mmCIF file with all atom_site columns, C-alpha atoms in Angstrom:
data_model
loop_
_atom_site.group_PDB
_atom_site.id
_atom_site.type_symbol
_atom_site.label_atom_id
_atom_site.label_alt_id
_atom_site.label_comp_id
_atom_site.label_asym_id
_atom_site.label_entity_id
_atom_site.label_seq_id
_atom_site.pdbx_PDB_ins_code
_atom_site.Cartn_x
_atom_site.Cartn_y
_atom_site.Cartn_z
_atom_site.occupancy
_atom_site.B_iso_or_equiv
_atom_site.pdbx_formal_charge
_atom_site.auth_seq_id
_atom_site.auth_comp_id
_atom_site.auth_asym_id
_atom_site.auth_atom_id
_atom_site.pdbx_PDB_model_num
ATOM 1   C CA . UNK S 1 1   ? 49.867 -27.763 -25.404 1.00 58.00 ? 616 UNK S CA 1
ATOM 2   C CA . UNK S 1 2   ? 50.784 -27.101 -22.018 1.00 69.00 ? 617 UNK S CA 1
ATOM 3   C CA . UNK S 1 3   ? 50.677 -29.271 -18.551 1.00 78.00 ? 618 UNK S CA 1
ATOM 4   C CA . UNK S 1 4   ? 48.617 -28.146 -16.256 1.00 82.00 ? 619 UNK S CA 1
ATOM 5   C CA . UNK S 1 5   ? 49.039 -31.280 -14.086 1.00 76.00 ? 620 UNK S CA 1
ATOM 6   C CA . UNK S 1 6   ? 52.041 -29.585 -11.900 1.00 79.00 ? 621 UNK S CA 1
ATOM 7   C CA . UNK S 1 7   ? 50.119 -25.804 -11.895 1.00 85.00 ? 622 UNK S CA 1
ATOM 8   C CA . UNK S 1 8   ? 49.675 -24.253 -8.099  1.00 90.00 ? 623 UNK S CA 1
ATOM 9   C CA . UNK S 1 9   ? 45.993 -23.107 -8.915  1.00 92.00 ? 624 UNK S CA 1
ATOM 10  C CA . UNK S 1 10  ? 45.187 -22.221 -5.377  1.00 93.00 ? 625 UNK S CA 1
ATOM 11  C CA . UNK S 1 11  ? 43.235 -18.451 -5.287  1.00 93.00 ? 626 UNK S CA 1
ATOM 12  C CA . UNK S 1 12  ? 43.556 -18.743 -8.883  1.00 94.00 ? 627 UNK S CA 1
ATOM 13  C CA . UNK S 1 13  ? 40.959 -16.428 -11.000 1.00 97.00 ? 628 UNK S CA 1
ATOM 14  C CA . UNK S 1 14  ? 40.550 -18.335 -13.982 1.00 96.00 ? 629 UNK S CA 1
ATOM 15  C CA . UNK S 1 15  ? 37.500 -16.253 -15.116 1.00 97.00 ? 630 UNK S CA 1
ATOM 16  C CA . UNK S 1 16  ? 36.622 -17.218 -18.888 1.00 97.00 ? 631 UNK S CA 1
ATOM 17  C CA . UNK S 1 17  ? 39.790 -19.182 -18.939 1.00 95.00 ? 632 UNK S CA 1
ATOM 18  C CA . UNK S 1 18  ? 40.591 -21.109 -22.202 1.00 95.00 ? 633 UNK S CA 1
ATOM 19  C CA . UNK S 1 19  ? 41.287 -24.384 -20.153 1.00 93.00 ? 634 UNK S CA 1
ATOM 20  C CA . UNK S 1 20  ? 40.001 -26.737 -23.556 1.00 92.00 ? 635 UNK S CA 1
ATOM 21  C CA . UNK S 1 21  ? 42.518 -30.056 -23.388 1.00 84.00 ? 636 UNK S CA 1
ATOM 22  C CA . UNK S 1 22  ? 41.638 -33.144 -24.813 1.00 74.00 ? 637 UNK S CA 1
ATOM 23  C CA . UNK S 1 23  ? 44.966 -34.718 -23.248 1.00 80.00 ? 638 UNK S CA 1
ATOM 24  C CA . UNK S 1 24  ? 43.285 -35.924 -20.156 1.00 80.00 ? 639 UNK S CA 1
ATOM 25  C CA . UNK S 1 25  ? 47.156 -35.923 -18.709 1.00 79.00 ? 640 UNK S CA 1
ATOM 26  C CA . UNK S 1 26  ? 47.835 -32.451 -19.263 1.00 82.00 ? 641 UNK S CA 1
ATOM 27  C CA . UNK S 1 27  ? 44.440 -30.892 -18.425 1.00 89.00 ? 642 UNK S CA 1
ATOM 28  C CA . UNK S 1 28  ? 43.106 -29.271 -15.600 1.00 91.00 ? 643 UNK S CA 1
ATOM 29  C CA . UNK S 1 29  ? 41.896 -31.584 -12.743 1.00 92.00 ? 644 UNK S CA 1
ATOM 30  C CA . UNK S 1 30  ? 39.155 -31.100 -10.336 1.00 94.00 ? 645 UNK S CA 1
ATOM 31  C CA . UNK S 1 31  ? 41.302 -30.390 -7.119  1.00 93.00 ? 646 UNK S CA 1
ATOM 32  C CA . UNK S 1 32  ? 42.759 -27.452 -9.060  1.00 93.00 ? 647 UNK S CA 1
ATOM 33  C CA . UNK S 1 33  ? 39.172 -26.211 -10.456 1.00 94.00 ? 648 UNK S CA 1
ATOM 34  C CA . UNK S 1 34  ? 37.960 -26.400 -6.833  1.00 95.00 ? 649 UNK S CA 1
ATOM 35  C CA . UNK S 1 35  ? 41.013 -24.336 -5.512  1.00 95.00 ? 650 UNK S CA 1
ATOM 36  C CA . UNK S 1 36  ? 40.303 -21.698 -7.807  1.00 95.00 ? 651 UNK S CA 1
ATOM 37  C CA . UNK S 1 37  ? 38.551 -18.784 -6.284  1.00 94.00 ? 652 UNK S CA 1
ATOM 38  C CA . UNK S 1 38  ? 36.868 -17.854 -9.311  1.00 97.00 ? 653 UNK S CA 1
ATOM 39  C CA . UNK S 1 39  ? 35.832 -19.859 -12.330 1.00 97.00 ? 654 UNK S CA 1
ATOM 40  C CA . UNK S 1 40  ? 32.926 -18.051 -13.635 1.00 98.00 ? 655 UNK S CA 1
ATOM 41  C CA . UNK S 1 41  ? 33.430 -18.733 -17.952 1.00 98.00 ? 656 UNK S CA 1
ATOM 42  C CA . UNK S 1 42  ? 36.122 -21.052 -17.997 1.00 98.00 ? 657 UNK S CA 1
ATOM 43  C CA . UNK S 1 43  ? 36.293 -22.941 -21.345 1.00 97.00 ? 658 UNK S CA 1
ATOM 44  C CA . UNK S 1 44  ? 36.503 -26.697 -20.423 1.00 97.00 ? 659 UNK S CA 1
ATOM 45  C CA . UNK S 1 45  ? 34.532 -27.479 -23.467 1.00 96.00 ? 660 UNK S CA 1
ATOM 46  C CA . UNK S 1 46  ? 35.904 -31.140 -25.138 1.00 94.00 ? 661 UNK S CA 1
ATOM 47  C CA . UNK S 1 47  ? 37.916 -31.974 -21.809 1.00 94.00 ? 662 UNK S CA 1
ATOM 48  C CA . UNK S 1 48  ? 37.125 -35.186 -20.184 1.00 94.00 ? 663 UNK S CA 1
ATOM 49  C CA . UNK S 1 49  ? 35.439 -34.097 -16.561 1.00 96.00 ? 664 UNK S CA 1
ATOM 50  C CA . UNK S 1 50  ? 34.124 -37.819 -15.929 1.00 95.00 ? 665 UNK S CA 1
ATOM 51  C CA . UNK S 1 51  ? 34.027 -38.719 -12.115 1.00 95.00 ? 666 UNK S CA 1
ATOM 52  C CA . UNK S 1 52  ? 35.060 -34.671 -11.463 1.00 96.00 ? 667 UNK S CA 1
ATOM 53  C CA . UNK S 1 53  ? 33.711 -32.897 -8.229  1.00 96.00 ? 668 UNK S CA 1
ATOM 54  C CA . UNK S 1 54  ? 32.255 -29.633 -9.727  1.00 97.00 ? 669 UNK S CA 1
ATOM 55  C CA . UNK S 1 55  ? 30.052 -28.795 -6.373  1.00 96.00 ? 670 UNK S CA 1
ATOM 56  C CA . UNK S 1 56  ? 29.711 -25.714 -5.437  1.00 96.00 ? 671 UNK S CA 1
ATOM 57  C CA . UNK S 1 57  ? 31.559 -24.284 -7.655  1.00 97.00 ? 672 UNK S CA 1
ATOM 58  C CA . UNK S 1 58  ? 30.019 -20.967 -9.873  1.00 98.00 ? 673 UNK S CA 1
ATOM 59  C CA . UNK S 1 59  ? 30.235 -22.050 -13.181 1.00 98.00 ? 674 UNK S CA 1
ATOM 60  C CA . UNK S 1 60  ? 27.737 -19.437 -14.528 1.00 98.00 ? 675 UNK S CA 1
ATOM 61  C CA . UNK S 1 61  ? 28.365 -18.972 -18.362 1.00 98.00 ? 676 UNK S CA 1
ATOM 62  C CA . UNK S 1 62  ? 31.380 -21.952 -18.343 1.00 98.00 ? 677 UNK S CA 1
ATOM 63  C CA . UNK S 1 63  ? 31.762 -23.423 -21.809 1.00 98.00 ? 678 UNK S CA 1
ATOM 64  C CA . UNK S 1 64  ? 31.507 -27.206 -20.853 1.00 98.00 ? 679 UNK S CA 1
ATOM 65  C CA . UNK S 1 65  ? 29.957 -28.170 -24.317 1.00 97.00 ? 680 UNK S CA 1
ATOM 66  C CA . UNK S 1 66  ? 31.438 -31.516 -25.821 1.00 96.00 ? 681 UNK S CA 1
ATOM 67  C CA . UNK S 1 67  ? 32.653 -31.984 -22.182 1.00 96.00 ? 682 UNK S CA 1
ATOM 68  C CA . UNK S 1 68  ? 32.599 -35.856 -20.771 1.00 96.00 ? 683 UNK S CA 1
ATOM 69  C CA . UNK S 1 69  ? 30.206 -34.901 -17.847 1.00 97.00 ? 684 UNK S CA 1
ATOM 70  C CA . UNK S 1 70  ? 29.435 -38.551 -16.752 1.00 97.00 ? 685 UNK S CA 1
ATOM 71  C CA . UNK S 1 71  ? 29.832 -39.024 -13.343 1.00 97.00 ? 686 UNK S CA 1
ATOM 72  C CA . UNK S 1 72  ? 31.056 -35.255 -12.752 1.00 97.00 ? 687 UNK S CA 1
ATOM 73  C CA . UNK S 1 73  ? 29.237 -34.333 -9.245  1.00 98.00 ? 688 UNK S CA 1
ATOM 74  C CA . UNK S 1 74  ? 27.368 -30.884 -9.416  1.00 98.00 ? 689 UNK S CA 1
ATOM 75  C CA . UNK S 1 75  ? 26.035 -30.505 -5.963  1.00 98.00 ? 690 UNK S CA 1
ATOM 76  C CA . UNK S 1 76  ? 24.735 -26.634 -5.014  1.00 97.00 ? 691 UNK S CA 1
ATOM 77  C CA . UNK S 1 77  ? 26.662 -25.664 -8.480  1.00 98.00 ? 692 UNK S CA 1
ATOM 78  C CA . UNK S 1 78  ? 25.842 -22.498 -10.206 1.00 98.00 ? 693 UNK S CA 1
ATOM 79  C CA . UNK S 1 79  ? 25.277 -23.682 -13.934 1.00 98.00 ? 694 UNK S CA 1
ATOM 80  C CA . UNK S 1 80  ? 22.956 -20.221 -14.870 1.00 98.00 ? 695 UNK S CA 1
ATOM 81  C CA . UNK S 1 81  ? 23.897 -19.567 -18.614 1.00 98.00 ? 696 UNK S CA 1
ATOM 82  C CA . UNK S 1 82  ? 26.395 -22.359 -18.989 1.00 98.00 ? 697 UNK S CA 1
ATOM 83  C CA . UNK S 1 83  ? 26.778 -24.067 -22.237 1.00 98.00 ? 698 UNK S CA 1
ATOM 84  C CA . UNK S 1 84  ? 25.741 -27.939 -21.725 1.00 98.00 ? 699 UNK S CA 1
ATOM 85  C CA . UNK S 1 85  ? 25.538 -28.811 -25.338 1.00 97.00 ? 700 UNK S CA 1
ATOM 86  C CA . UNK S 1 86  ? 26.657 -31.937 -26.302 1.00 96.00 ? 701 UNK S CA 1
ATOM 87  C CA . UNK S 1 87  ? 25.367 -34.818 -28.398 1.00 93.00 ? 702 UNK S CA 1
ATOM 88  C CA . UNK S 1 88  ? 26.600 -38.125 -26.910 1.00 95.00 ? 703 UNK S CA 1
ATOM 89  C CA . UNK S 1 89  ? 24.237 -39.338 -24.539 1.00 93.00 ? 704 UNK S CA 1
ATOM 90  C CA . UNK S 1 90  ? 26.992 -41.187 -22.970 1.00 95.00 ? 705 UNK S CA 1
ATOM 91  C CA . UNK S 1 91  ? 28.867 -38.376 -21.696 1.00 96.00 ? 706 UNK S CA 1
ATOM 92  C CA . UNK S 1 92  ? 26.146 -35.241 -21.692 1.00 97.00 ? 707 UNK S CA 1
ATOM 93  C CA . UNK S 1 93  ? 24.888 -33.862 -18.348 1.00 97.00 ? 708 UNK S CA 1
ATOM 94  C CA . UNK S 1 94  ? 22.212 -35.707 -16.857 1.00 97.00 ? 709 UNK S CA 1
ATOM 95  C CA . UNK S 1 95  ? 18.619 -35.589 -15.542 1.00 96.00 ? 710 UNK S CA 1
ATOM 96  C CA . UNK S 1 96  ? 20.097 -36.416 -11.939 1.00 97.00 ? 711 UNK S CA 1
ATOM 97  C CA . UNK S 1 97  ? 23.086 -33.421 -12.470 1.00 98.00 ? 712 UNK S CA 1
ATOM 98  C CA . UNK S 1 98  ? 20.862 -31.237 -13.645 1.00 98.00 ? 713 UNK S CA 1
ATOM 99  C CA . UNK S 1 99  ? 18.882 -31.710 -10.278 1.00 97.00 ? 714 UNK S CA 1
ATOM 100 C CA . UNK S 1 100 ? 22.006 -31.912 -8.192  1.00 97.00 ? 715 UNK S CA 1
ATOM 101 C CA . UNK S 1 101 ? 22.751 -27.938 -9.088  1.00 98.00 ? 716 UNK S CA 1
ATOM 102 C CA . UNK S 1 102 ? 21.197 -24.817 -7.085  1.00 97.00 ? 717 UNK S CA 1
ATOM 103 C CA . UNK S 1 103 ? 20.792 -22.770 -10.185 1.00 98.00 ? 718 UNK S CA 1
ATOM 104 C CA . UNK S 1 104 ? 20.384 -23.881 -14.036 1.00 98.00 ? 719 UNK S CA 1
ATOM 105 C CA . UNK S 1 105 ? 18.346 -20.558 -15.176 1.00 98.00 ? 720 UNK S CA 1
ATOM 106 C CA . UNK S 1 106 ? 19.904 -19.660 -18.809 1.00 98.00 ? 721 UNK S CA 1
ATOM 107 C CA . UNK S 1 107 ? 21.325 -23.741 -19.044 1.00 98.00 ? 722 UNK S CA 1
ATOM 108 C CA . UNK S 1 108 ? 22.255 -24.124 -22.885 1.00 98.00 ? 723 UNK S CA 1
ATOM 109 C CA . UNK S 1 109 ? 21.440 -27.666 -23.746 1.00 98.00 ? 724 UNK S CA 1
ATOM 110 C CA . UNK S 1 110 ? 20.090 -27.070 -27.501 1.00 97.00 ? 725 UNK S CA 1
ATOM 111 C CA . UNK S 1 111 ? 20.721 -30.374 -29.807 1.00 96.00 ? 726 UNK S CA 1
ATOM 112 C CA . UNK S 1 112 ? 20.954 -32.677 -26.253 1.00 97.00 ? 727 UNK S CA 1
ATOM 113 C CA . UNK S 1 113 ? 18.613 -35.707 -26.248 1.00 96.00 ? 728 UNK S CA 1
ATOM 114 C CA . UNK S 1 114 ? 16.450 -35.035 -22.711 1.00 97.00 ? 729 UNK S CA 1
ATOM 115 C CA . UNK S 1 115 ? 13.823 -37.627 -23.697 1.00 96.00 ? 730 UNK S CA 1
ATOM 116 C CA . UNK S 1 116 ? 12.295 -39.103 -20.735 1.00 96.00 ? 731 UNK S CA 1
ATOM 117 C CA . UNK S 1 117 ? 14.603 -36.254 -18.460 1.00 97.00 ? 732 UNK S CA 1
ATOM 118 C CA . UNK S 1 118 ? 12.614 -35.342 -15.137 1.00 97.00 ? 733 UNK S CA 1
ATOM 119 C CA . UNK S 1 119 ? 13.042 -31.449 -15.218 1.00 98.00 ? 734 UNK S CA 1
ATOM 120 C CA . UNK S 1 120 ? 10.458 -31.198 -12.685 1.00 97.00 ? 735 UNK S CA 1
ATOM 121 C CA . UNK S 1 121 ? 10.619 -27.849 -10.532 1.00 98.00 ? 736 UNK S CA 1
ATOM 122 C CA . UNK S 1 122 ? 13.934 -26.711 -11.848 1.00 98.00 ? 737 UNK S CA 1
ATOM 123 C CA . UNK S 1 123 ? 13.963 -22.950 -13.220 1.00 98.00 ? 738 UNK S CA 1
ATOM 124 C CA . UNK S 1 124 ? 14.787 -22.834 -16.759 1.00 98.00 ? 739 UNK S CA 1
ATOM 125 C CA . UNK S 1 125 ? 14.103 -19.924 -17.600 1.00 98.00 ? 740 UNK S CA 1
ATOM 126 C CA . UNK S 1 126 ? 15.651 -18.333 -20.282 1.00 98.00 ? 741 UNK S CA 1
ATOM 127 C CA . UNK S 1 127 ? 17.028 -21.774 -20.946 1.00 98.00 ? 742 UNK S CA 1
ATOM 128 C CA . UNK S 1 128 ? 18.432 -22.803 -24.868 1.00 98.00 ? 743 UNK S CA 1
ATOM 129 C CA . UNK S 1 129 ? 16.271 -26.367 -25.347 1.00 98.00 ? 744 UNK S CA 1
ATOM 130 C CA . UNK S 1 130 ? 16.211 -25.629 -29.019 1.00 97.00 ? 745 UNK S CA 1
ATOM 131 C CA . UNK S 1 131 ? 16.471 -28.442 -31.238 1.00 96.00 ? 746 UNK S CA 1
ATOM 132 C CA . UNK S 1 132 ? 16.744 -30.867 -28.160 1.00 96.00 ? 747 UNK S CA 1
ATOM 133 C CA . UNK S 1 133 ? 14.724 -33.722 -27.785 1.00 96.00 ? 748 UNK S CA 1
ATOM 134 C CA . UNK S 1 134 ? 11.809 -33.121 -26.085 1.00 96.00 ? 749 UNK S CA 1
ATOM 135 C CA . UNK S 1 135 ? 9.691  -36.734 -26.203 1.00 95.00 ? 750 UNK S CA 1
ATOM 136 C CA . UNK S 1 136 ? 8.395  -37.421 -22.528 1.00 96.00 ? 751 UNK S CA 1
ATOM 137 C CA . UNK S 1 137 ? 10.625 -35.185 -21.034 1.00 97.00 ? 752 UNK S CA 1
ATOM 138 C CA . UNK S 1 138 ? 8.541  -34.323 -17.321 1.00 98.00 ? 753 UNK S CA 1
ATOM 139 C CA . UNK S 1 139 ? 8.834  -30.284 -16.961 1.00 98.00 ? 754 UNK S CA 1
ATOM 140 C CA . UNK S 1 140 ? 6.050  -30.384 -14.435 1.00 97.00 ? 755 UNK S CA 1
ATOM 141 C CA . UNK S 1 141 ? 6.348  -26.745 -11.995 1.00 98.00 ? 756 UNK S CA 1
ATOM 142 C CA . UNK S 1 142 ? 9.131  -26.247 -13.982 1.00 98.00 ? 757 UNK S CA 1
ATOM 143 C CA . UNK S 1 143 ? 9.688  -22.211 -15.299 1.00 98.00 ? 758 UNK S CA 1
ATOM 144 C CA . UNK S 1 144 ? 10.369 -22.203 -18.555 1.00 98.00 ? 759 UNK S CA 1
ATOM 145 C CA . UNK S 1 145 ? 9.837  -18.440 -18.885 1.00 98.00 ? 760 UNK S CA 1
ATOM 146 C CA . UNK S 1 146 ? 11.764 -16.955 -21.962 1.00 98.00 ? 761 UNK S CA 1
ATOM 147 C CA . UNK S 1 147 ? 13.143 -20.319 -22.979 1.00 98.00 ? 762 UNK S CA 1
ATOM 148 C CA . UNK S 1 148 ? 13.867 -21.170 -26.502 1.00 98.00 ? 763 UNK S CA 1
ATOM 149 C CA . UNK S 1 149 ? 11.823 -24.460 -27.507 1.00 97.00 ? 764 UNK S CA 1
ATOM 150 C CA . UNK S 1 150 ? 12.260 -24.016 -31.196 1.00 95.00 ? 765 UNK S CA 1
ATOM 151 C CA . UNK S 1 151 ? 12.377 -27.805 -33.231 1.00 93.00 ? 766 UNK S CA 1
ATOM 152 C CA . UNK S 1 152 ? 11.464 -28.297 -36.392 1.00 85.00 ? 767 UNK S CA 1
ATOM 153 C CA . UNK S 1 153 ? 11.047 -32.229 -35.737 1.00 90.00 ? 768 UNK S CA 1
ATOM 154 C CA . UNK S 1 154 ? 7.665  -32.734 -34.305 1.00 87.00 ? 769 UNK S CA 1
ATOM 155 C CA . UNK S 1 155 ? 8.620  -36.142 -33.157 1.00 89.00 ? 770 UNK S CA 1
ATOM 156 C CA . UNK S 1 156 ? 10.991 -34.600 -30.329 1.00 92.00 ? 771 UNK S CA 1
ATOM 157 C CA . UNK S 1 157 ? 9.485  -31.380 -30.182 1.00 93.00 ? 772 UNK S CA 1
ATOM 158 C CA . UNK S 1 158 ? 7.516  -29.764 -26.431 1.00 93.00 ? 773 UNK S CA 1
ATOM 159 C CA . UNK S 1 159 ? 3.677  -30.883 -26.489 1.00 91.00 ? 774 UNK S CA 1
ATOM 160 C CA . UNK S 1 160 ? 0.772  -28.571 -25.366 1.00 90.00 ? 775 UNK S CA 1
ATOM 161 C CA . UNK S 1 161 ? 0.552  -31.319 -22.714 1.00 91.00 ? 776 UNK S CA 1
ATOM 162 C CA . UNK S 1 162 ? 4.248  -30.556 -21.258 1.00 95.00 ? 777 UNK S CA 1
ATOM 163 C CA . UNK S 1 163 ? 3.789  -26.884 -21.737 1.00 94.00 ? 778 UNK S CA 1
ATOM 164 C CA . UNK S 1 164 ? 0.163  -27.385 -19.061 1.00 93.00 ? 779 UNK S CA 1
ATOM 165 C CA . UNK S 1 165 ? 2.611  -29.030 -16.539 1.00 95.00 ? 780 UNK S CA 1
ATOM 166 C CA . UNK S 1 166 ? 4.688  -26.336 -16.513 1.00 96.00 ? 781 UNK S CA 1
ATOM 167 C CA . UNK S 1 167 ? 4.640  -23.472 -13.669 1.00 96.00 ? 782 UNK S CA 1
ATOM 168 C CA . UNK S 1 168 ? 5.684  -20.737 -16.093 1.00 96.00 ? 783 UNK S CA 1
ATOM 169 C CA . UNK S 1 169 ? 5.501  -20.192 -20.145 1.00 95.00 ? 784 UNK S CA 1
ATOM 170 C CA . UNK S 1 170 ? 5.718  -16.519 -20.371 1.00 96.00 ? 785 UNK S CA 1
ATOM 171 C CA . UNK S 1 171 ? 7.681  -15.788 -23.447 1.00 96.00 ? 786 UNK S CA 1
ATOM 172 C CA . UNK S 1 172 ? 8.773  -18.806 -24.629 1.00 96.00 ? 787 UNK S CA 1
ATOM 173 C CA . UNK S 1 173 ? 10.178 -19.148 -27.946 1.00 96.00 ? 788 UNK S CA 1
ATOM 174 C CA . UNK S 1 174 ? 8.332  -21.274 -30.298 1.00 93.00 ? 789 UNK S CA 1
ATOM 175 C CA . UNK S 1 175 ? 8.710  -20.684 -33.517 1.00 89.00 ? 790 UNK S CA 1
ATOM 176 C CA . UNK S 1 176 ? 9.107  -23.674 -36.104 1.00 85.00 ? 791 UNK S CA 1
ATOM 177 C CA . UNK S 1 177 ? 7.053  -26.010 -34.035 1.00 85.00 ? 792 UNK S CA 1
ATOM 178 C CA . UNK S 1 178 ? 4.442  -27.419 -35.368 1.00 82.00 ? 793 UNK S CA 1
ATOM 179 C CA . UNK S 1 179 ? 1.383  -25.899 -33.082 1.00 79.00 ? 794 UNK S CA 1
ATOM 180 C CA . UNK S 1 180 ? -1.381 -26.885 -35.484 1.00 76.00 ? 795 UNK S CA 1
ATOM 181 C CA . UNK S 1 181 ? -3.099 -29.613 -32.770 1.00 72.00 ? 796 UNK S CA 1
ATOM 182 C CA . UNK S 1 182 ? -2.046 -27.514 -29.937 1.00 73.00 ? 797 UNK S CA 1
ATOM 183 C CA . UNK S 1 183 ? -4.761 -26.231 -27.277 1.00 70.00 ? 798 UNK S CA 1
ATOM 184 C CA . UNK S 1 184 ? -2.782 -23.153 -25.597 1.00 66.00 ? 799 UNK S CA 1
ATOM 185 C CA . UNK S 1 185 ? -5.618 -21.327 -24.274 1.00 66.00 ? 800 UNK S CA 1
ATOM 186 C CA . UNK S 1 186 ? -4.845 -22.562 -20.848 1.00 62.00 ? 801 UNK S CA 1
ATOM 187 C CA . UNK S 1 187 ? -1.245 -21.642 -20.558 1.00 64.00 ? 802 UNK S CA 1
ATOM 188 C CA . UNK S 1 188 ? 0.233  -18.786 -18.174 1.00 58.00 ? 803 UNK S CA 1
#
């Protein structure tokens, strides 16, 4: 693979870039994401983006999957549509990220663990939660409009109870649940 470490990325557009490096010494660092002009569907997914600035950028459909996210900064960051997916709790985006961004409509964090995650008045909508854990997670005000809350494990799966809390159910997606104690006759 190629070094990136050296590359002038100043006005750079490095829409839906394949930027994937697991060489944390020839990868893309965040002084050069942030002098990009445009970085709408760059692929960082696997690359280690621990401690990275990622604020304000528009990262609407990035790859960042697999990404080391912990520590990464995503203040007034455009995450609508990105793909958050990872499964090591460790280094997957965070309750406190996810908060730090100004838009997270379309967020693809299907298979994350978000137990005990305060989604609280975010807009989700049209968000991928399938097959994420679910248990305690606080979606209180939250729109979850047109989001995919498909699990087959009724231990992690959304409760009638979360989906009351929430500002907004229209369409979601919940086939394979289990539904047979749920109450939905309240739910907008």
């Amino acid at each position: 693979s190629t070094s990136l470490l050296l590359v002038d990325f100043l006005f750079a557009n490095l829409s839906f870039a394949d930027l994937r490096n697991g060489n944390e010494l020839e990868a893309i660092t965040s002084n050069q994401l942030q002098q990009a002009t445009n970085v709408t569907g760059v692929n960082l997914s696997g690359n280690d983006l621990s401690s990275f600035g990622l604020g304000s950028l528009n990262l609407t459909s990035a790859n960042l999957s697999s990404a080391n996210l912990s520590s990464a900064t995503f203040f007034s960051a455009n995450l609508s549509f990105a793909d958050l997916r990872n499964g090591d709790v460790l280094q997957a985006i965070t309750t406190d990220q996810l908060q730090q961004a100004t838009n997270v409509t379309g967020v693809n964090l299907s298979g994350n663990n978000l137990s005990s995650f305060g989604l609280s008045n975010l807009n989700l909508s049209s968000a991928n939660l399938s097959s994420a854990n679910l248990l305690s997670t606080d979606f209180s005000s939250t729109d979850l409009s047109s989001a995919d809350l498909r699990n087959g494990n009724v231990s992690q799966a959304i409760t009638a109870a979360q989906l009351l809390q929430a500002a907004n159910v229209t369409n979601v997606n919940l086939s394979g649940n289990n539904l047979s104690s749920f109450s939905l006759s309240n739910l907008n």
